[in-house]
Coordinates of C-alpha atoms in Angstrom, one line a residue:
Chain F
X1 CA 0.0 0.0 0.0
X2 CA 1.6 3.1 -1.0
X3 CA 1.0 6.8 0.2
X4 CA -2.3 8.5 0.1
X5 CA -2.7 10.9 -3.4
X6 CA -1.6 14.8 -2.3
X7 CA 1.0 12.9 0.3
X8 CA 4.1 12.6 0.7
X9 CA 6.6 9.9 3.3
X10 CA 8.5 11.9 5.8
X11 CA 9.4 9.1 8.4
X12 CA 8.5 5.5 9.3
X13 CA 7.7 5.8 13.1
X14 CA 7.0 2.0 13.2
X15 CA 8.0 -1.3 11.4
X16 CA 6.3 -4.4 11.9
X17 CA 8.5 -5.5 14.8
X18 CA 7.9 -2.3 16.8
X19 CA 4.7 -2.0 16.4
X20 CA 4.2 -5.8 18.0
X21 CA 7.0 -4.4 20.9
X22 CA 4.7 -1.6 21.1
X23 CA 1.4 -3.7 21.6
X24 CA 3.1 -5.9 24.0
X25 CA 3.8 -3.0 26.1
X26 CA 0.3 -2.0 26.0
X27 CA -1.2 -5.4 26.4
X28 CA 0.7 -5.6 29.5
X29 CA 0.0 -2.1 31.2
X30 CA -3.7 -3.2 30.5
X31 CA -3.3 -6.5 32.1
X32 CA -1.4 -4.8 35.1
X33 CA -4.6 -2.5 35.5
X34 CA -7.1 -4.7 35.2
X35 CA -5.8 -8.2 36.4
X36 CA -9.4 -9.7 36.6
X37 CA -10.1 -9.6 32.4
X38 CA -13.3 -11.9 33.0
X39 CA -15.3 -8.1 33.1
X40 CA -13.0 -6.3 30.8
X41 CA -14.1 -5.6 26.9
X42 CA -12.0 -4.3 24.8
X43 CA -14.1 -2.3 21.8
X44 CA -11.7 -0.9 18.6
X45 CA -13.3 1.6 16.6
X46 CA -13.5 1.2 13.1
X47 CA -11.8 0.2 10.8
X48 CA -8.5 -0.2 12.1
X49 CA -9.6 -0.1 15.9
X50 CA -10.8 -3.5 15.6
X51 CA -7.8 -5.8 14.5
X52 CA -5.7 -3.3 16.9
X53 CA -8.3 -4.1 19.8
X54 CA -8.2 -8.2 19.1
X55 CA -4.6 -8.2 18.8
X56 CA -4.7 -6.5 22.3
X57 CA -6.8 -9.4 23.3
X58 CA -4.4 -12.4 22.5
X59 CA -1.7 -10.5 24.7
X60 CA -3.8 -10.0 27.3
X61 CA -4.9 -13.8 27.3
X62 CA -1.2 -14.3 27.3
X63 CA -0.8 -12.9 30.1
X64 CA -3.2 -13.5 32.5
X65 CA -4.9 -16.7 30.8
X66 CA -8.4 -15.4 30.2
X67 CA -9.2 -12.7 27.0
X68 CA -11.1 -10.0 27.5
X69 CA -13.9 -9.6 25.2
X70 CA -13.9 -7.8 21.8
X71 CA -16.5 -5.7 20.3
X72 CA -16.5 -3.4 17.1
X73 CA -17.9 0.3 17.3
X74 CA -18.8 2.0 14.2
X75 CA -19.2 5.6 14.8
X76 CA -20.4 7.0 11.5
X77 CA -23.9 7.7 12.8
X78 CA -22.8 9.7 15.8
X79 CA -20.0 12.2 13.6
X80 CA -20.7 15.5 14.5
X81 CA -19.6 16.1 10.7
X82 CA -22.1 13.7 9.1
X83 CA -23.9 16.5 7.2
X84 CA -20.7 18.2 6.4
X85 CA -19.0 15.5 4.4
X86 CA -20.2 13.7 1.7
X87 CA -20.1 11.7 0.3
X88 CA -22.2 9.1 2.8
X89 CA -19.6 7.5 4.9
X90 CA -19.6 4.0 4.2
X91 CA -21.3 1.7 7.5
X92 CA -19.4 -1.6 8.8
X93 CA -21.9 -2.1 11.5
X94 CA -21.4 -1.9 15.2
X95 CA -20.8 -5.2 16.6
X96 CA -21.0 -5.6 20.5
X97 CA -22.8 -8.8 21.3
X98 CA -22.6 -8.8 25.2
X99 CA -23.8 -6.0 28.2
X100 CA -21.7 -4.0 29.1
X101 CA -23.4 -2.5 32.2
X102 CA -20.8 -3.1 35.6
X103 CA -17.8 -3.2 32.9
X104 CA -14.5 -1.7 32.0
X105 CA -14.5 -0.8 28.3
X106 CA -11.3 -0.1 26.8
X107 CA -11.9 1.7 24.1
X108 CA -9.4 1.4 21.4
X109 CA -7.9 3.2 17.9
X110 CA -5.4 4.0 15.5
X111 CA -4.6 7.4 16.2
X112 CA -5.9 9.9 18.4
X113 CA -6.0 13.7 16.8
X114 CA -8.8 15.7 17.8
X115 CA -10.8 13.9 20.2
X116 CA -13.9 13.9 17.9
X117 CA -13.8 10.4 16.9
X118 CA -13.7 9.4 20.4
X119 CA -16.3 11.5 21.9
X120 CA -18.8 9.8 19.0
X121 CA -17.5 6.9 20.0
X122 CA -18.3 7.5 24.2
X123 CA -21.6 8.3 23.1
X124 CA -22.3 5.6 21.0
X125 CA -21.0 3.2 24.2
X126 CA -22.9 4.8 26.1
X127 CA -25.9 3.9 24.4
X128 CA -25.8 0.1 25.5
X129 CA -25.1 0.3 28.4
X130 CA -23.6 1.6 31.8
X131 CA -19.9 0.7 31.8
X132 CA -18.4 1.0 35.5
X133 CA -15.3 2.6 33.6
X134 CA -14.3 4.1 30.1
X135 CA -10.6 3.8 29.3
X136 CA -9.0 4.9 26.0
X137 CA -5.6 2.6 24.0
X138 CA -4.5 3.9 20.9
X139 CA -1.6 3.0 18.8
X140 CA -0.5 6.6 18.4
X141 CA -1.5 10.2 20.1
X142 CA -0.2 12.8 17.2
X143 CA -1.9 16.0 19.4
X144 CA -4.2 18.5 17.9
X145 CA -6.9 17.9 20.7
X146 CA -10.1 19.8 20.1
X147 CA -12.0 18.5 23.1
X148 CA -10.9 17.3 26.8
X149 CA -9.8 14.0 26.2
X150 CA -6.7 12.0 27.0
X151 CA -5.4 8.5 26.3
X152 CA -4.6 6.1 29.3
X153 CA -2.7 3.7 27.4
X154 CA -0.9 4.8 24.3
X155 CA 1.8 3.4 22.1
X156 CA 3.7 6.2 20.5
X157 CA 3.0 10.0 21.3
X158 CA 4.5 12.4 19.1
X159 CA 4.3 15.9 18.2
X160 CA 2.7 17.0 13.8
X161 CA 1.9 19.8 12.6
X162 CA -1.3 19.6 11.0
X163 CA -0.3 19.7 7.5
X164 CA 1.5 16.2 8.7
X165 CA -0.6 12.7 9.1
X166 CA -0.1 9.7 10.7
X167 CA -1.2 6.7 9.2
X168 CA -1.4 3.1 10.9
X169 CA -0.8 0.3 8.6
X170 CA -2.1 -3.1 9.6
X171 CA -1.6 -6.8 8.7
X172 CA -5.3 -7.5 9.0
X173 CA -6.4 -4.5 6.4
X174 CA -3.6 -3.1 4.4
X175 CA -1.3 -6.5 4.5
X176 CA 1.3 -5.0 6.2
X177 CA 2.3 -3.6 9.7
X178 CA 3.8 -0.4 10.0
X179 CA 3.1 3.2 11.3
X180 CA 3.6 6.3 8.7
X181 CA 4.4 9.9 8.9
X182 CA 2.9 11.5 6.3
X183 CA 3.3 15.3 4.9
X184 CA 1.3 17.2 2.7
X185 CA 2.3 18.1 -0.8
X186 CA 3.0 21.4 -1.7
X187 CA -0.9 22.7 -3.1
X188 CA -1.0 21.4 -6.7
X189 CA -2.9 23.2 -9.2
X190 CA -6.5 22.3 -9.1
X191 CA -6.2 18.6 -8.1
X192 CA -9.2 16.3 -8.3
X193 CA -10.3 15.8 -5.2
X194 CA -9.3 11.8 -5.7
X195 CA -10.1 10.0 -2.5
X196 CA -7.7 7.9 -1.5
X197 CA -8.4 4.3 -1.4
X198 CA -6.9 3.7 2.2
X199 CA -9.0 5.5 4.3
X200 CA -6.9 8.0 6.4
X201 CA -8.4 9.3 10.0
X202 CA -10.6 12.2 8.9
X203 CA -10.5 13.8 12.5
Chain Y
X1 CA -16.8 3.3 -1.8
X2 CA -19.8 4.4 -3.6
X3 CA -22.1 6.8 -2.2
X4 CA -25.8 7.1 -3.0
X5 CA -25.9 9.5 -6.4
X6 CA -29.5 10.2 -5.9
X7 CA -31.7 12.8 -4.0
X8 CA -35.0 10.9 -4.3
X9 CA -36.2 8.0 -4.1
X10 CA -38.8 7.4 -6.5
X11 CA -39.2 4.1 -7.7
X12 CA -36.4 0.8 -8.5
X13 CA -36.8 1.6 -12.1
X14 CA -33.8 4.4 -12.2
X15 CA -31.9 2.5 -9.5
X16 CA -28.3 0.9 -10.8
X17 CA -27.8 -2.9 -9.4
X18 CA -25.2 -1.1 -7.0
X19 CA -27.6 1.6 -5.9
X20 CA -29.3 -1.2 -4.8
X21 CA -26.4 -3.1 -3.3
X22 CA -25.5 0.1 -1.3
X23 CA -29.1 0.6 0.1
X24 CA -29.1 -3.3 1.5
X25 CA -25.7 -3.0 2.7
X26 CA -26.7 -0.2 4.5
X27 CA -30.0 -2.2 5.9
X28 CA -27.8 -5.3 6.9
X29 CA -25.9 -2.7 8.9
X30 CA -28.6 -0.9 10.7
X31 CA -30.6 -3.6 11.6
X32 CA -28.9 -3.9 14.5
X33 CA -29.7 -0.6 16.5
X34 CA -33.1 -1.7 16.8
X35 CA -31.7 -5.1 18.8
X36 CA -30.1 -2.3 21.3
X37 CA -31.2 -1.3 24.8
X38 CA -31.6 2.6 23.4
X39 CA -33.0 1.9 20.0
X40 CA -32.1 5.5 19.0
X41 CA -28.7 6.9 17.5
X42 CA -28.8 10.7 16.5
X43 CA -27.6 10.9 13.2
X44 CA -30.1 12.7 11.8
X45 CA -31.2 15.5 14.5
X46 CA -32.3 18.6 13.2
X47 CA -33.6 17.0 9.9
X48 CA -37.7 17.1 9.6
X49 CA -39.4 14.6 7.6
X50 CA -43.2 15.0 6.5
X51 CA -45.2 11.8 6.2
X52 CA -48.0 12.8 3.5
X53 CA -50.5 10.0 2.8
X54 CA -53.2 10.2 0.6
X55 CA -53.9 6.3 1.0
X56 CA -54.5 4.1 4.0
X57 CA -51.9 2.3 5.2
X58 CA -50.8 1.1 8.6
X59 CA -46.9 -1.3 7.8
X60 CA -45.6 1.3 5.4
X61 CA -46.5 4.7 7.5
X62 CA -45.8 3.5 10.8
X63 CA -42.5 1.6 9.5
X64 CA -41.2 5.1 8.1
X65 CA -42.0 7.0 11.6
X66 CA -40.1 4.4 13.5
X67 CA -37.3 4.6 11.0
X68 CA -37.0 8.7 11.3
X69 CA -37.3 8.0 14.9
X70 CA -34.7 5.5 15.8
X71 CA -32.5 8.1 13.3
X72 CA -33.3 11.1 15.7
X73 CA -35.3 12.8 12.6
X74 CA -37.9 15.1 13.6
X75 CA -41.2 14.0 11.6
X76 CA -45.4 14.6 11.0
X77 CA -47.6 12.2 9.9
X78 CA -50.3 13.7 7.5
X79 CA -53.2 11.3 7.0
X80 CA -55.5 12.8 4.3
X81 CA -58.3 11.9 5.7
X82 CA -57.9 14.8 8.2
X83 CA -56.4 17.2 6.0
X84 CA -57.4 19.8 3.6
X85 CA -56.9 17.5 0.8
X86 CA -60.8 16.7 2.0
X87 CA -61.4 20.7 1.6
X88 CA -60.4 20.2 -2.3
X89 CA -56.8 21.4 -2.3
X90 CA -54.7 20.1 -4.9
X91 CA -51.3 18.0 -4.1
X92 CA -49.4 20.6 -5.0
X93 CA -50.8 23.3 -2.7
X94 CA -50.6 20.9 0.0
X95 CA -47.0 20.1 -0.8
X96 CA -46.0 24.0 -1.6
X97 CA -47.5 24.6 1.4
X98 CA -45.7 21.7 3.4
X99 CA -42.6 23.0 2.3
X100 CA -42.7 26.6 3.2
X101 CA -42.5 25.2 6.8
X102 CA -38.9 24.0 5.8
X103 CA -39.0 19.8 5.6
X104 CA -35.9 17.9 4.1
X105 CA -37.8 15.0 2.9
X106 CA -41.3 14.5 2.1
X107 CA -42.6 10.6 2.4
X108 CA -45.5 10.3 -0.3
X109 CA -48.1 7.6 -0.7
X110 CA -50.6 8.9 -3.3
X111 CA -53.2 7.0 -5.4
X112 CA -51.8 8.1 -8.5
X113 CA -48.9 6.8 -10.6
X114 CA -46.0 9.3 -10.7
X115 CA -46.6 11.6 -8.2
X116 CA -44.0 11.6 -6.4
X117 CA -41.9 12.2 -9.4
X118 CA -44.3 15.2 -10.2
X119 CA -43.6 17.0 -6.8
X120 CA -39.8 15.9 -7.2
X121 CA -39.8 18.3 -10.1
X122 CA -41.4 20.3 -8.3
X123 CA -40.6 21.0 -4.9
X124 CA -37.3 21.5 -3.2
X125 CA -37.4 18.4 -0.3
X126 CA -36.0 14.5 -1.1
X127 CA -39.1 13.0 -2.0
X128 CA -39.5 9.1 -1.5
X129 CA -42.1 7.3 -2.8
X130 CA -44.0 5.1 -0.6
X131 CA -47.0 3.9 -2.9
X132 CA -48.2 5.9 -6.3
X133 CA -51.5 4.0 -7.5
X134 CA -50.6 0.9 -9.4
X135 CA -46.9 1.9 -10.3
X136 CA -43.9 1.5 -7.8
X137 CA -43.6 0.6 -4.2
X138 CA -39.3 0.7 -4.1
X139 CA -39.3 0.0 0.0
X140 CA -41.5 -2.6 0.1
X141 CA -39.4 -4.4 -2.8
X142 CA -35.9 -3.3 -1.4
X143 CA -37.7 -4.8 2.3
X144 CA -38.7 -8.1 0.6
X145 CA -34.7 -8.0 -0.8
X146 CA -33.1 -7.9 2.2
X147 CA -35.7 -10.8 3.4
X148 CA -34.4 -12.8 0.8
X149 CA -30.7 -12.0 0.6
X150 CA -31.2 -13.1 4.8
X151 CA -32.6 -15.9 4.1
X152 CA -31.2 -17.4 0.9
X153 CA -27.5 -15.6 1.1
X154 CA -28.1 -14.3 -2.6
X155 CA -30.6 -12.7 -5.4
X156 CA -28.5 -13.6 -8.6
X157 CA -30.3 -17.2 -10.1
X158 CA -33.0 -17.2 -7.5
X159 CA -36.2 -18.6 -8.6
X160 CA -39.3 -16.3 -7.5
X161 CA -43.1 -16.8 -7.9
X162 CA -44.9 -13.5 -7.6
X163 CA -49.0 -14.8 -7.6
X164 CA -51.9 -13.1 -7.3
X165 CA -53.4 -8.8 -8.3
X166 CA -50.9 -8.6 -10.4
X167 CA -52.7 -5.8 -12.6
X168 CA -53.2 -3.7 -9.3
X169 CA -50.0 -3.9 -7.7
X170 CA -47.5 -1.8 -7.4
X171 CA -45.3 -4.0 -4.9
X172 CA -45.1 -6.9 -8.1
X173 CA -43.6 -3.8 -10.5
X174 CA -41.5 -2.4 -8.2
X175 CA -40.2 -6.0 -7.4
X176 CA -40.0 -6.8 -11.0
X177 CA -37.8 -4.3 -11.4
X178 CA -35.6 -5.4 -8.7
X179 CA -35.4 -9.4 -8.7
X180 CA -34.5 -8.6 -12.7
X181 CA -32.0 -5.6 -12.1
X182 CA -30.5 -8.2 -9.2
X183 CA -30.2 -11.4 -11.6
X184 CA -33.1 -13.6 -10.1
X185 CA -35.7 -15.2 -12.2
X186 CA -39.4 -14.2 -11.9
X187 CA -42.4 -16.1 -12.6
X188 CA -45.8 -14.0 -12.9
X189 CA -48.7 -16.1 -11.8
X190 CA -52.5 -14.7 -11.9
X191 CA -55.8 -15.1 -13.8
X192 CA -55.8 -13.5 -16.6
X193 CA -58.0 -10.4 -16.0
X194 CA -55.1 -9.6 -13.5
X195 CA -52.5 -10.0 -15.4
X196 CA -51.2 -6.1 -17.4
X197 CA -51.1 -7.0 -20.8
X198 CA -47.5 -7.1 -22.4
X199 CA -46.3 -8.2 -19.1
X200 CA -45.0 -11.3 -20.8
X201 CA -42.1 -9.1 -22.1
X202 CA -40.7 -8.7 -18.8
X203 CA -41.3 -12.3 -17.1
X204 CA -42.6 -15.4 -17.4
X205 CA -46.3 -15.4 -16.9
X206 CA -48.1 -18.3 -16.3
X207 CA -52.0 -19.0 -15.0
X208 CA -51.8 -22.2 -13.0
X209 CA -50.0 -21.8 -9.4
X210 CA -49.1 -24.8 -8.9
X211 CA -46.7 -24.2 -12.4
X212 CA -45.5 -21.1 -10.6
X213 CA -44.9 -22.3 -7.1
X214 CA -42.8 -25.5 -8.8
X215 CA -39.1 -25.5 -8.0
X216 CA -39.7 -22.0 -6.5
X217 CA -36.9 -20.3 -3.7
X218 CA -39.7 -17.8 -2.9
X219 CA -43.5 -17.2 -3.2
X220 CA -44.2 -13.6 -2.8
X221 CA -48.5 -13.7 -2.4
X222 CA -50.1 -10.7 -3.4
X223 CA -53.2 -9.1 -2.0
X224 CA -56.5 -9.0 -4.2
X225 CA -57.3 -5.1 -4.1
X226 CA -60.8 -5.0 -3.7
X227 CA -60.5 -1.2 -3.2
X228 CA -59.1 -0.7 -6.7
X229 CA -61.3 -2.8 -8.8
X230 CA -64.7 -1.7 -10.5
X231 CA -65.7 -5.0 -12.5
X232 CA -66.3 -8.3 -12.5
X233 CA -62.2 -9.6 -12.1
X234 CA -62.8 -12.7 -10.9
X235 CA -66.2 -14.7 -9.9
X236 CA -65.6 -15.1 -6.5
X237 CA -63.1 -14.7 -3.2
X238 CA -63.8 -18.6 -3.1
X239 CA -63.0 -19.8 -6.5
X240 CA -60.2 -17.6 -6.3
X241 CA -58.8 -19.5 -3.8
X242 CA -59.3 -22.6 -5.1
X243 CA -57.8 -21.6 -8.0
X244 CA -54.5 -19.0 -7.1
X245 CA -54.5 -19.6 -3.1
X246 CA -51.1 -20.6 -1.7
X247 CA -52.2 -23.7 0.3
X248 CA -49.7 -26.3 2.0
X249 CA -50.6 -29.1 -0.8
X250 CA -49.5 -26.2 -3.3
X251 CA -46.7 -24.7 -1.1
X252 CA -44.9 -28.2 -0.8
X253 CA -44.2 -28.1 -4.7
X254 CA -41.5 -25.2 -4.2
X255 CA -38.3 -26.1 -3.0
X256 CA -37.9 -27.8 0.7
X257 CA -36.4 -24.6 2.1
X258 CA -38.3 -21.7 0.1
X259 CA -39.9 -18.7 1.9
X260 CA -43.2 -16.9 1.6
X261 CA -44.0 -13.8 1.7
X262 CA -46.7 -11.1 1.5
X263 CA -46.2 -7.6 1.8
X264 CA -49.4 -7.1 3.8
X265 CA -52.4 -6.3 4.5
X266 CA -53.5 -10.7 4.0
X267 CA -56.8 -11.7 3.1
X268 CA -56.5 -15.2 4.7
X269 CA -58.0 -18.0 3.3
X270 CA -58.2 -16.0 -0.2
X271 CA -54.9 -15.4 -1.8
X272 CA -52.9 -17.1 1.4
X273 CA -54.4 -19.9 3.7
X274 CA -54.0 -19.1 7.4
X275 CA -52.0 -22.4 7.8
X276 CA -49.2 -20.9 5.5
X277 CA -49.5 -17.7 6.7
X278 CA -48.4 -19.1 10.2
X279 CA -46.4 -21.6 9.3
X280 CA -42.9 -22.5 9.4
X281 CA -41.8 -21.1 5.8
X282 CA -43.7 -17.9 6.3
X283 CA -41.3 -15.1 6.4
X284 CA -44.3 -12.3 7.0
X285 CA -42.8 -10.6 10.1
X286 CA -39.3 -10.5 9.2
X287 CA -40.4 -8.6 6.0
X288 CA -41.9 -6.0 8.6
X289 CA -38.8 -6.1 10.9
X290 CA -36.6 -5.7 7.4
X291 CA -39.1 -2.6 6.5
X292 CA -37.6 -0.2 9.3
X293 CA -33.7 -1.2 8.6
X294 CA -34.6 -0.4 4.7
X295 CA -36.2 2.6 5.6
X296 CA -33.9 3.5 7.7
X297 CA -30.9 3.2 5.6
X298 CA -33.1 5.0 2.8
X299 CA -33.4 8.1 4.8
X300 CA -29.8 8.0 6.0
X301 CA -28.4 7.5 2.3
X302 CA -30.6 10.8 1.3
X303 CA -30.5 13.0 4.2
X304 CA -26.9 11.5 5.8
X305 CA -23.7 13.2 4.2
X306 CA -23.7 16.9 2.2
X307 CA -27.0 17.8 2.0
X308 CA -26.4 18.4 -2.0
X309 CA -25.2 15.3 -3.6
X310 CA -23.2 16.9 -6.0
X311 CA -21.8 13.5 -7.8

């Protein structure tokens, strides 16, 4: 998978075998918190929140012998920007096929930036359910918050500017691990807005 | 990645295979908010949806206003009956009207064909059609779709029997249109006052059921529409049963695993015996269930995303 259209590589933050370091790290601060994973979920946002959030998982049942439970959050119909963009995001379905009322739910994504992704995605939890506790994993905090959020587990923090972008690459969706840092190209004359085919974190 | 390249919703005629594809994909995906504790999400606040229907209906209307409601739309439900449409004023007035109060979508059922592609030229709102006379019904055939795609994992090479008012109903058109565009194959099945002429051109017709119903994956019964016909269609409710009524004995000669269905309202024990209604290949109430996810994902796909599809 190469780099999206109007992008350009600066740095690879991550290769494969850092980024499975980097989840073993995680895994295990998780498992440290929350010895006890028999009422610990773990939900990734989509897309790449899921395979992120069932990779989590298997370390987690490494270590302490029992997996957490995985759901799948799809936040489209909770985007504050739903009427902005078009066109129609494309749905994948929410997928959480046990209560979550008395749990811990660790939510988990690619890249946190904004915030605004995972304040759809609180809202959406919220909806089934009454978790005793909301924690948030992601692979990478890039900055940029527009709302008061933080992260309590998080792989790789780093400091962009915006006209920079991360981008997580994963076995399970782009057939490969690694972790990009992308920068804009200079403005090119009048470019068709071509959408590119990997879908980058819009927020 | 496609997105949904139209404003309206008027009938499966003008839809693409993949228009289709999108809207059940969409279905499939919100079917599952109404199997949540808080069957509501909010995606479309602030959006106001009229329901305008000149026809009676009690599936289709109340199916659309739980769809707008599980989405967060704000919506009215006009029933003619009460309305000024009984004081002579013409659809258009009532629509022009309607819209100076500032709806995004107006839900039509009117009793007659292409009206809702009248206003749509029209008026300013998304228009969807839920009924015009004897022409299209796109929901109810996109609802029966999913129905089938559930229960039979594909459309493509299906075999589908569609018996009954042919000649009065909107839901076999609109489905015609579908099953083809979708790659099934579709057998007509009626008397022959209730067959359209020159139907033959776009299906198999055939006047014996129990040819129809043979080898079938589906039986889609139709209702006889007593409220649409003037003359002498047929001698009798009873001989029409005996002659075109799904009964087990007839039922058994589709396949082992084939599904029924009826879009509603049923006249038991004339186009559908009660024992088939109920029984164990009747698929009646999942079509309903199926109803608000299509609807759903039909007002999402129009009123979700830029408010002017400019593609």
């Amino acid at each position: 998978m190469g780099t999206p259209a109007g992008f350009k590589l600066r740095q690879e933050l991550m290769d494969g075998s850092r980024l499975s370091r980097t989840l073993a790290r995680m895994a295990h601060e998780i498992a440290e918190r929350h010895p006890d994973p028999a009422r610990t979920a773990l939900v990734g946002i989509r897309s790449r929140g899921v395979p992120l959030a069932r990779r989590l998982a298997a370390l987690v049942k490494e270590a302490l012998g029992t997996a957490p439970k995985v759901g799948a959050l799809d936040i489209t119909l909770y985007r504050d920007d739903l009427t902005t963009i078009a066109p129609n995001p494309v749905m994948k379905g929410t997928d959480i096929p046990f209560s979550i009322d008395g749990w811990t739910v660790i939510l988990v994504d690619d890249v946190l930036f904004t915030g605004r992704t995972v304040r759809a995605a609180l809202d959406e939890l919220i909806d089934f359910g009454r978790p005793a506790r909301i924690e948030l994993a992601v692979l990478v905090d890039r900055g940029h918050r527009e709302l008061p959020l933080h992260a309590n587990y998080v792989g790789k923090s780093l400091t962009t500017s915006r006209q920079e972008d991360v981008q997580v690459q994963l076995q399970e969706e782009d057939g490969d691990d690694r972790v990009l840092l992308l920068e804009r190209e200079a403005a090119r004359p009048a470019a068709p807005a071509a959408k590119p085919k990997p879908k980058r974190k819009r927020r | 990645m496609s997105g949904f390249p139209h404003r309206h919703l008027l009938g499966i005629e003008a839809l693409e295979p993949s228009d289709i594809q999108t809207i059940l994909d969409t279905a499939a995906s919100l079917k599952e908010i109404l199997d949540r504790p808080i069957k509501k999400v909010p995606t479309l606040r602030g959006k106001t949806i009229v329901n305008l229907f000149y026809e009676a209906s009690t599936r289709t209307r109340s199916s659309f206003e739980v769809a707008e409601r599980v989405l967060s739309a704000d919506s009215l439900s006009i029933a003619t009956a009460t309305s000024s449409a009984t004081k002579g004023e013409t659809l258009l007035d009532t629509v022009q009207n309607l819209e100076a109060m500032k709806p995004d979508m107006i839900i039509l059922r009117h009793q007659s064909s292409g009206s809702p592609h009248f206003l749509a030229r029209h008026v300013r709102p998304a228009i969807v059609n839920a009924g015009d006379g004897a022409h299209e019904h796109p929901t109810q055939a996109l609802l029966d779709a999913l129905t089938l795609r559930e229960k039979k994992g594909r459309l493509k090479g299906l075999r589908v029997a569609i018996v009954g008012d042919i000649l009065h109903s909107r839901v076999a058109r609109s489905n015609l249109w579908l099953l083809s565009k979708m790659g099934a194959d579709v057998v007509l099945c009626g008397p022959p006052t209730l067959l359209p002429p020159g139907i033959d051109a776009l299906a198999s017709v055939t006047h014996r059921i129990d040819e129809a119903v043979e080898g079938a994956d589906a039986i889609m019964m139709l209702r006889i529409q007593r409220e649409r016909m003037s003359g002498g269609y047929f001698s009798s409710t009873r001989e029409f049963h005996i002659r075109f009524g799904l009964t087990e004995a007839r039922a058994k000669r589709a396949k082992k695993d084939v599904v029924i269905l009826h879009p509603g309202p049923m006249n038991r024990g004339v186009e559908i015996a009660s024992e088939v209604a109920d029984g164990p290949y009747s698929v009646i109430l999942d079509q309903v269930t199926n109803g608000v996810a299509v609807r759903m994902a039909v007002l999402y796909l129009l009123l979700g995303g830029a408010s002017e599809a400019e593609s």
